[in-house]
mmCIF file of C-alpha atoms and ligand atoms in Angstrom:
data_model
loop_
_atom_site.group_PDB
_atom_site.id
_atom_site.type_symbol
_atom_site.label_atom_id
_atom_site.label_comp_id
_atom_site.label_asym_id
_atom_site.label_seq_id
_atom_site.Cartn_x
_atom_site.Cartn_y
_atom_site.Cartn_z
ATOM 1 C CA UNK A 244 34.002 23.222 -13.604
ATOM 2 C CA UNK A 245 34.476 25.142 -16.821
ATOM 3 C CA UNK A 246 31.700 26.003 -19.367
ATOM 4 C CA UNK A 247 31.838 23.983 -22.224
ATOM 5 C CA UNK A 248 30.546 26.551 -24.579
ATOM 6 C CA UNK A 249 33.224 29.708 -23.027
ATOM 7 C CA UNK A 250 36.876 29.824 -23.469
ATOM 8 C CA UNK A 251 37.705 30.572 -19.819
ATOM 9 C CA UNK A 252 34.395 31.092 -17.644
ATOM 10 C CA UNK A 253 33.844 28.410 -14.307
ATOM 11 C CA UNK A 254 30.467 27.306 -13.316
ATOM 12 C CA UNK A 255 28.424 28.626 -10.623
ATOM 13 C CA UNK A 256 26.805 26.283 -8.688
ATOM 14 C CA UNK A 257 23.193 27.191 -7.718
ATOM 15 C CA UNK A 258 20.439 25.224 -5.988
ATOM 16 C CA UNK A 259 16.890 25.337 -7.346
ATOM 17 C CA UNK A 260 14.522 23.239 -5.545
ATOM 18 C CA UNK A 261 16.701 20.121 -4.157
ATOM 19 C CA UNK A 262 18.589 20.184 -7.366
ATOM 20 C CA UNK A 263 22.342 21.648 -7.486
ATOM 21 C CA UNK A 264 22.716 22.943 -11.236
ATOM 22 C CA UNK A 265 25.841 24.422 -12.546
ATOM 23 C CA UNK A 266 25.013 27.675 -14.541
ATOM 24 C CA UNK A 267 27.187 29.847 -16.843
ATOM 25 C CA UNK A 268 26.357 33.586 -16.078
ATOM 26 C CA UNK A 269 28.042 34.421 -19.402
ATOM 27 C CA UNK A 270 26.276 32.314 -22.117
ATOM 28 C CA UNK A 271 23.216 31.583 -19.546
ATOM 29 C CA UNK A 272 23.773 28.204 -20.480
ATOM 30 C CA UNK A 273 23.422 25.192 -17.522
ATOM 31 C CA UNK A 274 25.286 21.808 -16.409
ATOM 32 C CA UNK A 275 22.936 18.793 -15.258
ATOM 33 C CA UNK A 276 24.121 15.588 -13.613
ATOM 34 C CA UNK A 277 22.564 12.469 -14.560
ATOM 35 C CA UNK A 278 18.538 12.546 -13.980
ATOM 36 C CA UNK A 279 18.605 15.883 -12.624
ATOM 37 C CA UNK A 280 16.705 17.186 -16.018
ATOM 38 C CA UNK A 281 13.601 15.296 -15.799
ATOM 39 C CA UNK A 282 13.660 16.343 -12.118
ATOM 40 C CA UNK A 283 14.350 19.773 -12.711
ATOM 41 C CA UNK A 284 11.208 19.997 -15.284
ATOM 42 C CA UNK A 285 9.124 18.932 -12.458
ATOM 43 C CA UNK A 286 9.165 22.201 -10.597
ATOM 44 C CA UNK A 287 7.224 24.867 -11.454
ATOM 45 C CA UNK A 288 8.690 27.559 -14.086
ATOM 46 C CA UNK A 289 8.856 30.524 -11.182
ATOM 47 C CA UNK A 290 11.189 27.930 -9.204
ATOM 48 C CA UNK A 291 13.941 28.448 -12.448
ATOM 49 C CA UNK A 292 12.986 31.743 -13.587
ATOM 50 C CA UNK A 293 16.934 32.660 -13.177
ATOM 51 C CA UNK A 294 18.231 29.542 -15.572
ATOM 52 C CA UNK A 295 15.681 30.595 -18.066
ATOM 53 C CA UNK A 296 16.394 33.589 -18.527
ATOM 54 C CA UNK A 297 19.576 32.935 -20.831
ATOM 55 C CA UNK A 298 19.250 33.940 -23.975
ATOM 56 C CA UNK A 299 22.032 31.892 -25.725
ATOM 57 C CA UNK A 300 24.226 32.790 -28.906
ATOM 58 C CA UNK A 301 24.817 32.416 -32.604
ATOM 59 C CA UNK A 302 26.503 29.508 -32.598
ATOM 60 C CA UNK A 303 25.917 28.017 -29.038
ATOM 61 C CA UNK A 304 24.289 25.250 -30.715
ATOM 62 C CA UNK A 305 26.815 24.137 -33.225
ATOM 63 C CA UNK A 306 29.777 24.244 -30.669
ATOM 64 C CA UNK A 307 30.762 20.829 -29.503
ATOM 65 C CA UNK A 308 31.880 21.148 -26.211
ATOM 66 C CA UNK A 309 33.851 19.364 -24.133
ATOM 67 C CA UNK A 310 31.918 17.627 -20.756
ATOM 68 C CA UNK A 311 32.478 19.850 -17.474
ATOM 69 C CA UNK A 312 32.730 17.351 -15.597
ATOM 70 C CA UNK A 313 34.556 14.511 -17.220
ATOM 71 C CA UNK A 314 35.864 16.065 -20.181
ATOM 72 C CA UNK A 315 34.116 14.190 -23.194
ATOM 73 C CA UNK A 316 33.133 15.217 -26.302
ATOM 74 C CA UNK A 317 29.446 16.259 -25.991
ATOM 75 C CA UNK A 318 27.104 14.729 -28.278
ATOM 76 C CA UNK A 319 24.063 16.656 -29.876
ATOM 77 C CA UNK A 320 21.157 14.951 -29.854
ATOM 78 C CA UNK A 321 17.151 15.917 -29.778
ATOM 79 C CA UNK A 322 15.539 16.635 -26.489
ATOM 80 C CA UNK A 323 13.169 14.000 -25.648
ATOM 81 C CA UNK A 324 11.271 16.393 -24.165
ATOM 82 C CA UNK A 325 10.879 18.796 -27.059
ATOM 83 C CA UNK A 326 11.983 17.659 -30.333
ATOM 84 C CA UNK A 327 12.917 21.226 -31.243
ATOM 85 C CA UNK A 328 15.239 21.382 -28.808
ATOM 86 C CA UNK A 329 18.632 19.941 -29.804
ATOM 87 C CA UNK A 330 21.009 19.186 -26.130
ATOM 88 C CA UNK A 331 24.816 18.589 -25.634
ATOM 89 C CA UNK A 332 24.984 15.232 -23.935
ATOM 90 C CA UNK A 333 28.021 13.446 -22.438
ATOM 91 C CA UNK A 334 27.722 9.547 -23.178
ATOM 92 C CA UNK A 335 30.072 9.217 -20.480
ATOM 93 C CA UNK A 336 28.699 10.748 -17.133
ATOM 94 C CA UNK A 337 25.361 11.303 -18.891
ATOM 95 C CA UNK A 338 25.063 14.905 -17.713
ATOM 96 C CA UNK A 339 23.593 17.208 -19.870
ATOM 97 C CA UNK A 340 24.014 20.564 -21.355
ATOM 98 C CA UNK A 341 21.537 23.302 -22.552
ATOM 99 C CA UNK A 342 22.718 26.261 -23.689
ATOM 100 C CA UNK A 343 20.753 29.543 -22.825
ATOM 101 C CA UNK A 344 17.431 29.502 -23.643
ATOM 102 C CA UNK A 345 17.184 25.954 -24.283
ATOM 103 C CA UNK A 346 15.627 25.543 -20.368
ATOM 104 C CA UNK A 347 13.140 28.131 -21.105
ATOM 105 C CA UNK A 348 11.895 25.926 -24.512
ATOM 106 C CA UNK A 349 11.504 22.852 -22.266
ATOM 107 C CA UNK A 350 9.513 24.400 -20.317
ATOM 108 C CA UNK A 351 7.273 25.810 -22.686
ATOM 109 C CA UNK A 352 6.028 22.772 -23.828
HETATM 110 ZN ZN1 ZN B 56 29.275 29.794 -20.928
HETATM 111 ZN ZN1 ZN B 57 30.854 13.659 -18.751
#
């Protein structure tokens, strides 16, 4: 899968806990399937301290992507975990996107 927020960088696919994530190693931004958010919050903060560490760009967060995995425009809306935190979402698949940094604001709540 390709990063929605890179012109030409794939995915890697990591495992952290039970969860398979998809991570972008140049933006430090990550892909989740459907539910795999709420899960991934569960763990402890040491279990993700790699996907955290991201630090994201200017203009990460105004980039509409494209869905890796089905190819939809993603919408923007609030995290309902932290309203600070705005996420790319994909109406289709219902994955989600959060660019780098945006993991490590989650979890700081
Ligand atoms: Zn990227
Ligand atoms: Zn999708």
């Amino acid at each position: 899968m390709k990063c929605p927020k890179c012109d030409d960088e794939s995915l890697t696919r990591e495992t952290v806990g039970d969860i398979e994530v998809d991570h972008c190693h140049a933006c430090g931004g990550v892909w989740l399937d459907q539910n795999e958010l709420p899960r991934l919050l569960e763990l402890k903060p040491g279990d993700v301290r790699e996907l955290r560490r991201g630090r994201g760009r200017a203009g990460d967060n105004t980039h509409r992507g494209k869905c890796p995995r089905c190819g939809t425009e993603l919408m923007r809306v609030i995290s309902a975990q932290n309203r600070q935190v705005t996420v790319d979402k994909c109406t289709e698949c219902r994955g989600v996107w959060l660019d780098g940094g945006e993991l490590n604001a989650l979890f700081a709540e």
